[in-house]
JSON list of C-alpha atoms and ligand atoms in Angstrom, two decimals:
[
{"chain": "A", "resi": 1474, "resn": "UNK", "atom": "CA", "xyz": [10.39, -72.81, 56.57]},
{"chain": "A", "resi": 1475, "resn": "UNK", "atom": "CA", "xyz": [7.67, -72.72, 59.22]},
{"chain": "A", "resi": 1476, "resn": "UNK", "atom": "CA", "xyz": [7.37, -75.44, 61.68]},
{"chain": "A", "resi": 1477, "resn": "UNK", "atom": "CA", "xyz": [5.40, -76.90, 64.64]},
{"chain": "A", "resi": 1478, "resn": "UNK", "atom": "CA", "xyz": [6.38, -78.06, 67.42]},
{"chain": "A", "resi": 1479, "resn": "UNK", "atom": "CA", "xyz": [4.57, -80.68, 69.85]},
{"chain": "A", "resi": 1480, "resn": "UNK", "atom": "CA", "xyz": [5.32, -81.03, 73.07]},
{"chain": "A", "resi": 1481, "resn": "UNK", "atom": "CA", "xyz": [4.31, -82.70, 76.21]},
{"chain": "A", "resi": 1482, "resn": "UNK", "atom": "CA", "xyz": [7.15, -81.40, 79.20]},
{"chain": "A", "resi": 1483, "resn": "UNK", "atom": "CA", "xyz": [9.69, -78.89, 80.30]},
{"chain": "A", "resi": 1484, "resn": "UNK", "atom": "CA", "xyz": [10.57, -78.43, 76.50]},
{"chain": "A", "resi": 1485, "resn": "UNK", "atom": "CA", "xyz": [14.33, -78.06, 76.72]},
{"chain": "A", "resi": 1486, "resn": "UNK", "atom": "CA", "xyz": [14.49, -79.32, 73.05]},
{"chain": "A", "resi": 1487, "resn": "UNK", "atom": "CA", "xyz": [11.95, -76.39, 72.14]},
{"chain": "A", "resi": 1488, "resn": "UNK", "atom": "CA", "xyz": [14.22, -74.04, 73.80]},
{"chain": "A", "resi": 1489, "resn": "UNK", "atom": "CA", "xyz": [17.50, -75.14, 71.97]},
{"chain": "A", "resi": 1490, "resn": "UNK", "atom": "CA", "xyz": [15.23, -74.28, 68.43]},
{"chain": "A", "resi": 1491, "resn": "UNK", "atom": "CA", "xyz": [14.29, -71.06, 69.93]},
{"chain": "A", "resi": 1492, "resn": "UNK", "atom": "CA", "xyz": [17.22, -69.95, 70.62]},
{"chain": "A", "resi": 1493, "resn": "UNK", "atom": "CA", "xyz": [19.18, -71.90, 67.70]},
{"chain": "A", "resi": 1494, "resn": "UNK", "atom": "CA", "xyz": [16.97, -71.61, 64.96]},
{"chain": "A", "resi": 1495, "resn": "UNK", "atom": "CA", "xyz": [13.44, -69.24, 65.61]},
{"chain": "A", "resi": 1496, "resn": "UNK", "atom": "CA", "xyz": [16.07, -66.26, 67.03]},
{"chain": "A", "resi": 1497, "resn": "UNK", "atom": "CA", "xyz": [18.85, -66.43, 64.60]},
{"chain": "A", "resi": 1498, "resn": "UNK", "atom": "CA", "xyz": [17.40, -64.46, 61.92]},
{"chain": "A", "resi": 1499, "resn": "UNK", "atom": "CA", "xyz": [20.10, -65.96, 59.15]},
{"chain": "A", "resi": 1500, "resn": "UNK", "atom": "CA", "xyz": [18.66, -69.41, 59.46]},
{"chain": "A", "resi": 1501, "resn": "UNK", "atom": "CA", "xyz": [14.90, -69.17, 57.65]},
{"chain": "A", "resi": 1502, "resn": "UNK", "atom": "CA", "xyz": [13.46, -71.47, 60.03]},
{"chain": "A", "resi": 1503, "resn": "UNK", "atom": "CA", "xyz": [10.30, -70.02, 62.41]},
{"chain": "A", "resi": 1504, "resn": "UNK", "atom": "CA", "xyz": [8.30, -71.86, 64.84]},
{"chain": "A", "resi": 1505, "resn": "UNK", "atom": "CA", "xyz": [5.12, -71.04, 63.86]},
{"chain": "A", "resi": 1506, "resn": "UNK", "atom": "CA", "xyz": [3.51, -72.81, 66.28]},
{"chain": "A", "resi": 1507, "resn": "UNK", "atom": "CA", "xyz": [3.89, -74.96, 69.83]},
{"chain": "A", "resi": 1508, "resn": "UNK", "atom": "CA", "xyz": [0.90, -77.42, 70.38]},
{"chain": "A", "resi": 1509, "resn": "UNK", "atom": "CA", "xyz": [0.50, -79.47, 73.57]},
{"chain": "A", "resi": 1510, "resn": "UNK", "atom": "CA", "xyz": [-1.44, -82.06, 75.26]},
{"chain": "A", "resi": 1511, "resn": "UNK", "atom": "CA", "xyz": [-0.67, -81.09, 78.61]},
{"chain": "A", "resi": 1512, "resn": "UNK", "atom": "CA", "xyz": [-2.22, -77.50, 80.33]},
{"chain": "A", "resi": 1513, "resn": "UNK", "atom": "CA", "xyz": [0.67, -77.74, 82.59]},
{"chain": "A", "resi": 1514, "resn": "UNK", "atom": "CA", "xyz": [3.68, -78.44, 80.27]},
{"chain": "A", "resi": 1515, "resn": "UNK", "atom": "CA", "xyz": [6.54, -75.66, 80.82]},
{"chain": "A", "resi": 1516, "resn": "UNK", "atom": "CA", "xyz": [7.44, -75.92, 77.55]},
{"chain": "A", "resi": 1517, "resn": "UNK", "atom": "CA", "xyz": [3.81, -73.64, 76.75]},
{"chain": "A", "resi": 1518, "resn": "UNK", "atom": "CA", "xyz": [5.55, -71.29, 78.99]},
{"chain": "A", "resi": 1519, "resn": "UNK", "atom": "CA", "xyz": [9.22, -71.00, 76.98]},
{"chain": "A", "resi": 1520, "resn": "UNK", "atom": "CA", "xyz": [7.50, -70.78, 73.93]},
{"chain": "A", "resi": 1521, "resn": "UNK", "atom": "CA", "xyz": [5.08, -67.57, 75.12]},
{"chain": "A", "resi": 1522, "resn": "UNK", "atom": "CA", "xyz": [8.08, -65.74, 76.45]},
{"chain": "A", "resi": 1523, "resn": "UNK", "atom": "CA", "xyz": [9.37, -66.35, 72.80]},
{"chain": "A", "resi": 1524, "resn": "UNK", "atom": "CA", "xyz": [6.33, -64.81, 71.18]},
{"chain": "A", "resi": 1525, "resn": "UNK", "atom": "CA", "xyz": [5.44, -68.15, 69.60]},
{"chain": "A", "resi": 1526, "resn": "UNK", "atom": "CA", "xyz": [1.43, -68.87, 69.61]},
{"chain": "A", "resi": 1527, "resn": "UNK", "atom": "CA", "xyz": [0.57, -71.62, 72.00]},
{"chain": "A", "resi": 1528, "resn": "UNK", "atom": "CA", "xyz": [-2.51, -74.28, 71.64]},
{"chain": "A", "resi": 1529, "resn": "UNK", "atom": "CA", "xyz": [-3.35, -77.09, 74.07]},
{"chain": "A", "resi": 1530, "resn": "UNK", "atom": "CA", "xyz": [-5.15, -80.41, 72.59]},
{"chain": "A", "resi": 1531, "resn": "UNK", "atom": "CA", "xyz": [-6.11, -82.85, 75.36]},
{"chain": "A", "resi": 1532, "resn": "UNK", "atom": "CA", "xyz": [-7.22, -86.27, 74.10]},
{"chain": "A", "resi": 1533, "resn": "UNK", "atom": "CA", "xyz": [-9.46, -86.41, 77.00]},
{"chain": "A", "resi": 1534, "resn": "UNK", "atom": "CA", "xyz": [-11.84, -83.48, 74.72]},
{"chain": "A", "resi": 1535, "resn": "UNK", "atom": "CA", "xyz": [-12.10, -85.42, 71.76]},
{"chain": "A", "resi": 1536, "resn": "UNK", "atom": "CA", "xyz": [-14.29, -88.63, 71.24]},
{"chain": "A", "resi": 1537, "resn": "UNK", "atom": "CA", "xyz": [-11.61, -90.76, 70.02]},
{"chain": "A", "resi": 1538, "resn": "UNK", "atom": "CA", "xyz": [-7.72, -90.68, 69.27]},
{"chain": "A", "resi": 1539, "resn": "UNK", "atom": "CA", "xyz": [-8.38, -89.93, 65.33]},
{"chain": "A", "resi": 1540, "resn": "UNK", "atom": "CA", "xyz": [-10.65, -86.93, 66.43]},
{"chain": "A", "resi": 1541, "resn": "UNK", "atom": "CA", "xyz": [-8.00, -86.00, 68.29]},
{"chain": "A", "resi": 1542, "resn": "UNK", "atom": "CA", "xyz": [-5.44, -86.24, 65.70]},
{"chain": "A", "resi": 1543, "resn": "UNK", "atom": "CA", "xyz": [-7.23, -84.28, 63.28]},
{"chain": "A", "resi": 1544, "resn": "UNK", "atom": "CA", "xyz": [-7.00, -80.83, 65.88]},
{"chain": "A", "resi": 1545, "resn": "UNK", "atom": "CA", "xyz": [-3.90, -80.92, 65.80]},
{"chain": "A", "resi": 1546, "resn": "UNK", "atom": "CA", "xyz": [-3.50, -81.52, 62.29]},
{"chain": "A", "resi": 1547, "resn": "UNK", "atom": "CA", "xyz": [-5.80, -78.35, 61.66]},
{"chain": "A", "resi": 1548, "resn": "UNK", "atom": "CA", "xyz": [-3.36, -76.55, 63.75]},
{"chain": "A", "resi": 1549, "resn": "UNK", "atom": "CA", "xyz": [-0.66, -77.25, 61.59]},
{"chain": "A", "resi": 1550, "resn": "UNK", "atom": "CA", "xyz": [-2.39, -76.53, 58.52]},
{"chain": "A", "resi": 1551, "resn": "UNK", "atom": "CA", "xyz": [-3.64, -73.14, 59.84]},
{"chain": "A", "resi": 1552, "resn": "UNK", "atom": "CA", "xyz": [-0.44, -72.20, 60.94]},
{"chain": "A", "resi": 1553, "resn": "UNK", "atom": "CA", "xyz": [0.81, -73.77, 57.46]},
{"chain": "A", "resi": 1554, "resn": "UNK", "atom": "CA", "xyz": [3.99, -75.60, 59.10]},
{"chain": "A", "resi": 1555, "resn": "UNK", "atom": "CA", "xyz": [5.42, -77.70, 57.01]},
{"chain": "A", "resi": 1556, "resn": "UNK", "atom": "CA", "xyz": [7.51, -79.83, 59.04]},
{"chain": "A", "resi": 1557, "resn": "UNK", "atom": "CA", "xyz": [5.98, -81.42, 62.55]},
{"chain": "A", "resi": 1558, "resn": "UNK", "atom": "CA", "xyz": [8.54, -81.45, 65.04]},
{"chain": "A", "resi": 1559, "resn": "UNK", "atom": "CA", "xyz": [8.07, -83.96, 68.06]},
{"chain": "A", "resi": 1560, "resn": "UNK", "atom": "CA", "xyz": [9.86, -82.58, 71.30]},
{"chain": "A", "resi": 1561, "resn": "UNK", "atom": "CA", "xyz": [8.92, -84.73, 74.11]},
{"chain": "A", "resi": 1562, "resn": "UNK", "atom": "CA", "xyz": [5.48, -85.11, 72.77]},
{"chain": "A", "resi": 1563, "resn": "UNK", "atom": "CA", "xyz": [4.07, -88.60, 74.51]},
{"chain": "A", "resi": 1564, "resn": "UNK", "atom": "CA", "xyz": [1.07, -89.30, 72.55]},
{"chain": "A", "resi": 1565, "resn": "UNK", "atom": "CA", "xyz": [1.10, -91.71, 69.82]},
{"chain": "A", "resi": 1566, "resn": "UNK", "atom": "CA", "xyz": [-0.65, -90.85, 66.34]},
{"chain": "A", "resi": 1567, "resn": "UNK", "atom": "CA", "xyz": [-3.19, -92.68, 64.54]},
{"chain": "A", "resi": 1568, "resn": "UNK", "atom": "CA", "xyz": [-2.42, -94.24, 60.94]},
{"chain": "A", "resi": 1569, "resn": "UNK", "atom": "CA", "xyz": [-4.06, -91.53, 59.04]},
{"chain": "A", "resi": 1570, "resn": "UNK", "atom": "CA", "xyz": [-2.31, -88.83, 60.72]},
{"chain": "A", "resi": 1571, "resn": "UNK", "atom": "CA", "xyz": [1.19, -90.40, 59.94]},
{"chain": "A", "resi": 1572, "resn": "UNK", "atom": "CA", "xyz": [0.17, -91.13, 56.42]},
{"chain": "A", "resi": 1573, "resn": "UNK", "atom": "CA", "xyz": [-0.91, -87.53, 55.77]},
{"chain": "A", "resi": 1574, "resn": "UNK", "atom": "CA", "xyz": [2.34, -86.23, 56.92]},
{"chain": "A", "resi": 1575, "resn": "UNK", "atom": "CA", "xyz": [4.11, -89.43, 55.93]},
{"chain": "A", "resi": 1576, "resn": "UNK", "atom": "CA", "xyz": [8.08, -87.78, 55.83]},
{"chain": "A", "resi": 1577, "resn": "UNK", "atom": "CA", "xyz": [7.29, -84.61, 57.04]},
{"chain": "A", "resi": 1578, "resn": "UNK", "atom": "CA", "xyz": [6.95, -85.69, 61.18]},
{"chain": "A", "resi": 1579, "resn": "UNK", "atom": "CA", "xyz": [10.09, -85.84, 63.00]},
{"chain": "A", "resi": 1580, "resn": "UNK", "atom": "CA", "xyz": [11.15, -86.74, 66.60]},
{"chain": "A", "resi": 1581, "resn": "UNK", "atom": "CA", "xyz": [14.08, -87.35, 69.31]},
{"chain": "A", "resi": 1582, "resn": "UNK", "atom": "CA", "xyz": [14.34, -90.29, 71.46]},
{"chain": "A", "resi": 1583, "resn": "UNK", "atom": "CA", "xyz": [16.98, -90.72, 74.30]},
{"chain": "A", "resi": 1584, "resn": "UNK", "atom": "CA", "xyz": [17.98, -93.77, 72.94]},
{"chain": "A", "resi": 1585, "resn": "UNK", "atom": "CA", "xyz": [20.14, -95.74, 69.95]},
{"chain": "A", "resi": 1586, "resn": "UNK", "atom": "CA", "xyz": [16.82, -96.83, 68.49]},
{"chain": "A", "resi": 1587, "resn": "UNK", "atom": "CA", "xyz": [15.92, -99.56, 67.57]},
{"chain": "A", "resi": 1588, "resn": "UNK", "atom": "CA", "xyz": [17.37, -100.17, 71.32]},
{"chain": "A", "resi": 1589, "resn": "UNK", "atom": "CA", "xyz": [15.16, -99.23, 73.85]},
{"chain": "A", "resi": 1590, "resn": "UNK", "atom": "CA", "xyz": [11.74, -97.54, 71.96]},
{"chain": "A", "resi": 1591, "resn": "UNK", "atom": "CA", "xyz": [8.80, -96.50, 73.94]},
{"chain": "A", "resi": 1592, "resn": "UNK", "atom": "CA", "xyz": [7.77, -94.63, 77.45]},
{"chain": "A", "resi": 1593, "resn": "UNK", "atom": "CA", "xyz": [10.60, -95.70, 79.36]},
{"chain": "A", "resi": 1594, "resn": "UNK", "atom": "CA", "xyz": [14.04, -95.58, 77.38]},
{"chain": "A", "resi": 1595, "resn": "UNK", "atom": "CA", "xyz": [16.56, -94.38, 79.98]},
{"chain": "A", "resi": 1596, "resn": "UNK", "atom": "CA", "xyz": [15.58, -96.50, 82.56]},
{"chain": "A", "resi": 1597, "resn": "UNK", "atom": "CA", "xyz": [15.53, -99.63, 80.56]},
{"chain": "A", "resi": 1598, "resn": "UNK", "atom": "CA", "xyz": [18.83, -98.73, 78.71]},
{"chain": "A", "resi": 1599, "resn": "UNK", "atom": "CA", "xyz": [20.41, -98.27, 82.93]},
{"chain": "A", "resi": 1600, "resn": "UNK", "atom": "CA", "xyz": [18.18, -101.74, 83.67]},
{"chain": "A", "resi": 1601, "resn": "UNK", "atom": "CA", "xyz": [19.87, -103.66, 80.67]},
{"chain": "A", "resi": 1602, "resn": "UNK", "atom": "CA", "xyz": [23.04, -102.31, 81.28]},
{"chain": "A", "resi": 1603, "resn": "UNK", "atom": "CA", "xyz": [24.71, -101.50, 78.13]},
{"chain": "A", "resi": 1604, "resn": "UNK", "atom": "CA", "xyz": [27.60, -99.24, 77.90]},
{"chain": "A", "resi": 1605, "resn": "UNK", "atom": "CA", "xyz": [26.79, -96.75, 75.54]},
{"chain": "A", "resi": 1606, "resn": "UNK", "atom": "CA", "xyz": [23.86, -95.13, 74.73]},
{"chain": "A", "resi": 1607, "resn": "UNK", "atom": "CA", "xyz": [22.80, -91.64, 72.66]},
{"chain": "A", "resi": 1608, "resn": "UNK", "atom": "CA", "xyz": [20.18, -89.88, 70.78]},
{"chain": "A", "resi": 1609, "resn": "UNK", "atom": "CA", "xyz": [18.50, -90.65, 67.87]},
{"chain": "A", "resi": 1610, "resn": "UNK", "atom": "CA", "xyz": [16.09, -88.23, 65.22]},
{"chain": "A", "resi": 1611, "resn": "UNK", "atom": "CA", "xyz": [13.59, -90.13, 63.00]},
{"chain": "A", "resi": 1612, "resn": "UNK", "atom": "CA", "xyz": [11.05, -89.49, 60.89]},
{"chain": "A", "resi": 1613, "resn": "UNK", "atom": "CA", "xyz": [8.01, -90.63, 62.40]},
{"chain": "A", "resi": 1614, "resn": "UNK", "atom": "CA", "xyz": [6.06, -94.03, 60.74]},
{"chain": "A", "resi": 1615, "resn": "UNK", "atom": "CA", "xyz": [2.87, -95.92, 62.15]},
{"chain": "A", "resi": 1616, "resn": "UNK", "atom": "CA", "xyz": [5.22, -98.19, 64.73]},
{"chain": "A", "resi": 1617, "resn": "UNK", "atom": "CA", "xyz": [6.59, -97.10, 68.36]},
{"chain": "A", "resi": 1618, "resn": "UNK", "atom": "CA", "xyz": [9.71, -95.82, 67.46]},
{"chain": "A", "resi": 1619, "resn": "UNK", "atom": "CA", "xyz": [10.43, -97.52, 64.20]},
{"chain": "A", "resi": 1620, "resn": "UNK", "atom": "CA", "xyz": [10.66, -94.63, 61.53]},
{"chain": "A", "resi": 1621, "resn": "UNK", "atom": "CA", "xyz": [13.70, -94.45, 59.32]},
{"chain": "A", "resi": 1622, "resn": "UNK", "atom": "CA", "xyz": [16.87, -93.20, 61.54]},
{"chain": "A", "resi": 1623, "resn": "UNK", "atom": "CA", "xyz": [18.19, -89.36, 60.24]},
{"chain": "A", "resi": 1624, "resn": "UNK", "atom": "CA", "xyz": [20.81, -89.05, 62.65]},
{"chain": "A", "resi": 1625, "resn": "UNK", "atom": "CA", "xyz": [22.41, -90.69, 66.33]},
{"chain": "A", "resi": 1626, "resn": "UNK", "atom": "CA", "xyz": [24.54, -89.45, 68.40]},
{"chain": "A", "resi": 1627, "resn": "UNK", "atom": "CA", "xyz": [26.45, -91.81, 70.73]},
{"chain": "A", "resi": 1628, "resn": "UNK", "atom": "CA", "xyz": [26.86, -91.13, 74.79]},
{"chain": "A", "resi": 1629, "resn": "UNK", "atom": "CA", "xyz": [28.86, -93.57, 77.17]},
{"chain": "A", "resi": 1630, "resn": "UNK", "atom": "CA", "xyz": [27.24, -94.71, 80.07]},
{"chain": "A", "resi": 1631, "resn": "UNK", "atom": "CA", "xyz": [28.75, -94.53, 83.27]},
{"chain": "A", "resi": 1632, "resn": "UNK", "atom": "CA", "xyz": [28.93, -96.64, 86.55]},
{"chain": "A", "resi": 1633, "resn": "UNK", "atom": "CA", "xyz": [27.91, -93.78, 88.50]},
{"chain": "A", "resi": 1634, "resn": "UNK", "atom": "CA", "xyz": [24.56, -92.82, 86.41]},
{"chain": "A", "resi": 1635, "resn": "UNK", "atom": "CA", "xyz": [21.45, -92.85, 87.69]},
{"chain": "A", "resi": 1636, "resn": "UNK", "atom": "CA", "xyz": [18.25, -91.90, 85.38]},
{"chain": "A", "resi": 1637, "resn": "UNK", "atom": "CA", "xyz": [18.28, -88.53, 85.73]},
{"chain": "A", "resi": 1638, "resn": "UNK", "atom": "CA", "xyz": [22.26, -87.85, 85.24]},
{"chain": "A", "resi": 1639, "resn": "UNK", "atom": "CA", "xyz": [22.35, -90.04, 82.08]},
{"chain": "A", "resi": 1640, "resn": "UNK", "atom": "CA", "xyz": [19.09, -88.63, 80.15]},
{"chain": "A", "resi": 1641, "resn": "UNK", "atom": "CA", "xyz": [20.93, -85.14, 81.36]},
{"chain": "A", "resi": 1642, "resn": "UNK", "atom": "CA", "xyz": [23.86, -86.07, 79.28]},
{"chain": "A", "resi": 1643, "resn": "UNK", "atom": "CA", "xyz": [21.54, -87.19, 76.60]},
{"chain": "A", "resi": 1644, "resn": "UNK", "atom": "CA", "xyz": [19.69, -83.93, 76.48]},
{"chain": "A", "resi": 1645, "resn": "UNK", "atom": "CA", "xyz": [23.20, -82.04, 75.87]},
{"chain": "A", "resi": 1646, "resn": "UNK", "atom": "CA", "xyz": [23.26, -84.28, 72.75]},
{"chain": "A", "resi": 1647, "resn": "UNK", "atom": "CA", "xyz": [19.63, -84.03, 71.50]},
{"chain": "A", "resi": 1648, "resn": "UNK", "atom": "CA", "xyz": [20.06, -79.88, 72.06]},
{"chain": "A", "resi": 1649, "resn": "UNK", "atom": "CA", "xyz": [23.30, -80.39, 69.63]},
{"chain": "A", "resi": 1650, "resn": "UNK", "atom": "CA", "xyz": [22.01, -82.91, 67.02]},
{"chain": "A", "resi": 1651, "resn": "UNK", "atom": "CA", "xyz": [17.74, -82.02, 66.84]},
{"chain": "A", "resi": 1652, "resn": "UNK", "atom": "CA", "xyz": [18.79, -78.02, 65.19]},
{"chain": "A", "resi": 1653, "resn": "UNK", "atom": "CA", "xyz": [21.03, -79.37, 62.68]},
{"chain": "A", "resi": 1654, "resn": "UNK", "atom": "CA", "xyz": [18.82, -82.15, 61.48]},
{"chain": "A", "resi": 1655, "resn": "UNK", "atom": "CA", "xyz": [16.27, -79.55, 61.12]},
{"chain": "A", "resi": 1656, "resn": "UNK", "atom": "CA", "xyz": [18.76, -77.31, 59.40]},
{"chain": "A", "resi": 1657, "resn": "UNK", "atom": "CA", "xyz": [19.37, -80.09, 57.21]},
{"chain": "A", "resi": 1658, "resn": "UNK", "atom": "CA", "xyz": [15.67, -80.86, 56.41]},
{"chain": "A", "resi": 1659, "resn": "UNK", "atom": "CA", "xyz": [14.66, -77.01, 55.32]},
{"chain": "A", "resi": 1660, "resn": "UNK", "atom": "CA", "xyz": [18.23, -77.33, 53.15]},
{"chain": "A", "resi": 1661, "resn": "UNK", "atom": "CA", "xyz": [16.78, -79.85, 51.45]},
{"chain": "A", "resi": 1662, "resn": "UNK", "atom": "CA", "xyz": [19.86, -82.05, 52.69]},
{"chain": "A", "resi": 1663, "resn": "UNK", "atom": "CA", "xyz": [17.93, -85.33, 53.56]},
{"chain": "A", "resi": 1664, "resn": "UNK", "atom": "CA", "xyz": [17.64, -87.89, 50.67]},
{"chain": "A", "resi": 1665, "resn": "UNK", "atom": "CA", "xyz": [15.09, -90.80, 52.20]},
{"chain": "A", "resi": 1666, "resn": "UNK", "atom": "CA", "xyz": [16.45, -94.75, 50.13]},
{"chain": "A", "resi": 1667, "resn": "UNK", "atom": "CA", "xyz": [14.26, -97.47, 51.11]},
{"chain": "A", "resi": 1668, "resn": "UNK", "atom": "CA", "xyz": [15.17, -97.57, 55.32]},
{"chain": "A", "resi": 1669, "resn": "UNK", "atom": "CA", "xyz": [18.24, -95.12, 54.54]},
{"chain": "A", "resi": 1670, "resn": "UNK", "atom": "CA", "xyz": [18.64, -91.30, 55.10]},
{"chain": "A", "resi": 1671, "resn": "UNK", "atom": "CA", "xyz": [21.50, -90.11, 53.25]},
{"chain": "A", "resi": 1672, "resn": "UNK", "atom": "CA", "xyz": [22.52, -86.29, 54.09]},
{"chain": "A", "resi": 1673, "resn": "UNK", "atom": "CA", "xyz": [24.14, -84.92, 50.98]},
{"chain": "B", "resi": 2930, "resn": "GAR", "atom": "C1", "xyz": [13.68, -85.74, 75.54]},
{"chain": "B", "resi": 2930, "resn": "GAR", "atom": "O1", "xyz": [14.78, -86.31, 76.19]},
{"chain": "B", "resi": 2930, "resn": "GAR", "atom": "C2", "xyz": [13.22, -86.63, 74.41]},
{"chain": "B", "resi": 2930, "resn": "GAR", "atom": "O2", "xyz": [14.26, -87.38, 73.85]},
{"chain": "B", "resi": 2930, "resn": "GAR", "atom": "C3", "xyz": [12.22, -87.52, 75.09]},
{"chain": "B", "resi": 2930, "resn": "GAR", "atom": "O3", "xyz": [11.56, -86.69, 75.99]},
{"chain": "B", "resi": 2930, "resn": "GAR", "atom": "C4", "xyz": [12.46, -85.69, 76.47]},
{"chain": "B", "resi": 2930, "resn": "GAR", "atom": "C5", "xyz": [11.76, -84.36, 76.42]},
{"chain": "B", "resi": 2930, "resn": "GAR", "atom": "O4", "xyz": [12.54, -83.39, 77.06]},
{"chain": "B", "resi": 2930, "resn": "GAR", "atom": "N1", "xyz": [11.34, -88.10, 74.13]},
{"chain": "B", "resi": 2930, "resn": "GAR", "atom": "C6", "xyz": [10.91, -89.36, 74.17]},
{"chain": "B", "resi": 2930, "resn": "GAR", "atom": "O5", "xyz": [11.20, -90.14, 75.04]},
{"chain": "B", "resi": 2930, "resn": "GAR", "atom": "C7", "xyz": [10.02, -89.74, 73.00]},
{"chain": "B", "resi": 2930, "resn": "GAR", "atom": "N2", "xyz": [9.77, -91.14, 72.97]},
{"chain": "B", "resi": 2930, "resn": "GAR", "atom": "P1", "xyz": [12.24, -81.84, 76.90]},
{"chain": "B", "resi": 2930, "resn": "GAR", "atom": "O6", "xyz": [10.75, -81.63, 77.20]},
{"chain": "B", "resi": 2930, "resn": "GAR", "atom": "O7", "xyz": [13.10, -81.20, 77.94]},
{"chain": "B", "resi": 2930, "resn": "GAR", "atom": "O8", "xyz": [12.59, -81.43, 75.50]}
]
C-alpha cells in the first residue's frame, strides 16, 4: 500500500513509519510521498535522507484554503497513495477535501480525544489537570478533532510534568500505536459501524 504523509514539524511520527514500516521490506507499506506546509519543517529533511520525494504546499500561494487543498490532493493522486497520513500536519481541510477522501485520512493527536482537540492539547490537558492522558488515531471528518476514534493509548500524568516532558511521553506512545494502526488499515483490519471502529 502506498501512502502520504503530511507534515508540519520535526516529524518524529514520520520517522517511526520510516523506520517501522517504509524500511522493513516484509510489511508492503511505502511512503510514497511526504508533503508539507512549512519550507522549514525537519521532518522534509528525515524523509530526503530516506529517499522519500518531498513537496512543500504553503497556503500563503494559493488564493483560498480549497485551492489549497486541491495541491495537495493532486499530490496524492500523482503519487497514487491511498491512505493520507496526518503527522503533525496543523492545517485544517476544507469539506470537499475530507469528503473526497472521506475514510481514507488519518491522524494522531496527543490527547484522549474528545478531551482536549485543537492547537493546544498538552498544555490544556496540564492546565485542566487531569490525571491521565494518551494518544489517540482517527480518521479524519469535517470537525476539529471529531473523526471516529481507531485506537488510544492511555499515559499517566505526573506532578512533576511540564509540557514538554508529558507530550515526550506521549510521543513514545504515538511512535508505538500510529505503525500498527496503519498496519491494521493496509490488512484490511478496520471495520468502520456508525461512530465505532472495530479491529477484527
Ligand atoms: C505529535 O505529537 C502529534 O500528536 C501532534 O503533533 C506532534 C507532531 O510531532 N499533532 C497534533 O497536535 C494534531 N492536532 P512530530 O512532528 O514529531 O511527529
Amino acid at each position: 500500500m502506498r501512502i502520504a504523509v503530511l507534515v508540519s514539524g520535526s516529524g518524529t511520527n514520520l520517522q517511526t513509519l520510516i523506520e517501522k514500516l517504509h524500511q522493513d521490506e516484509t510489511i508492503g507499506i511505502e511512503i510514497a510521498v511526504v508533503i508539507s506546509d512549512r519550507q522549514k519543517a525537519y521532518a522534509l529533511t528525515r524523509a530526503k535522507r530516506a529517499g522519500i520525494p518531498t513537496h512543500v504546499v504553503k497556503t500563503r500561494d494559493f488564493e483560498n484554503r480549497v485551492d489549497f487543498d486541491a495541491e495537495i490532493s493532486r499530490l496524492i493522486e500523482h503519487y497514487t497513495a491511498e491512505l493520507v497520513v496526518l503527522a503533525g500536519f496543523m492545517k485544517l481541510f476544507q469539506p470537499p477535501f475530507v469528503r473526497k477522501y472521506k475514510n481514507r485520512i488519518i491522524n494522531v493527536h496527543p490527547t484522549l480525544l474528545p478531551a482536549f482537540p485543537g492547537a493546544h492539547p498538552v498544555a490544556d490537558t496540564l492546565t485542566y489537570g487531569v490525571k491521565f492522558t494518551g494518544v489517540t488515531v482517527h480518521f479524519v471528518d469535517e470537525g476539529v478533532d471529531t473523526g471516529t476514534i481507531i485506537a488510544q493509548s492511555v499515559v499517566p500524568v505526573l506532578d512533576t510534568d511540564d509540557e514538554e516532558s508529558l507530550h515526550n511521553r506521549i510521543q513514545v506512545e504515538e511512535h508505538k500505536l500510529y505503525p500498527q494502526v496503519i498496519k491494521w488499515y493496509a490488512e484490511g483490519k478496520l471495520k468502520i459501524k456508525g461512530r465505532k471502529v472495530i479491529v477484527r
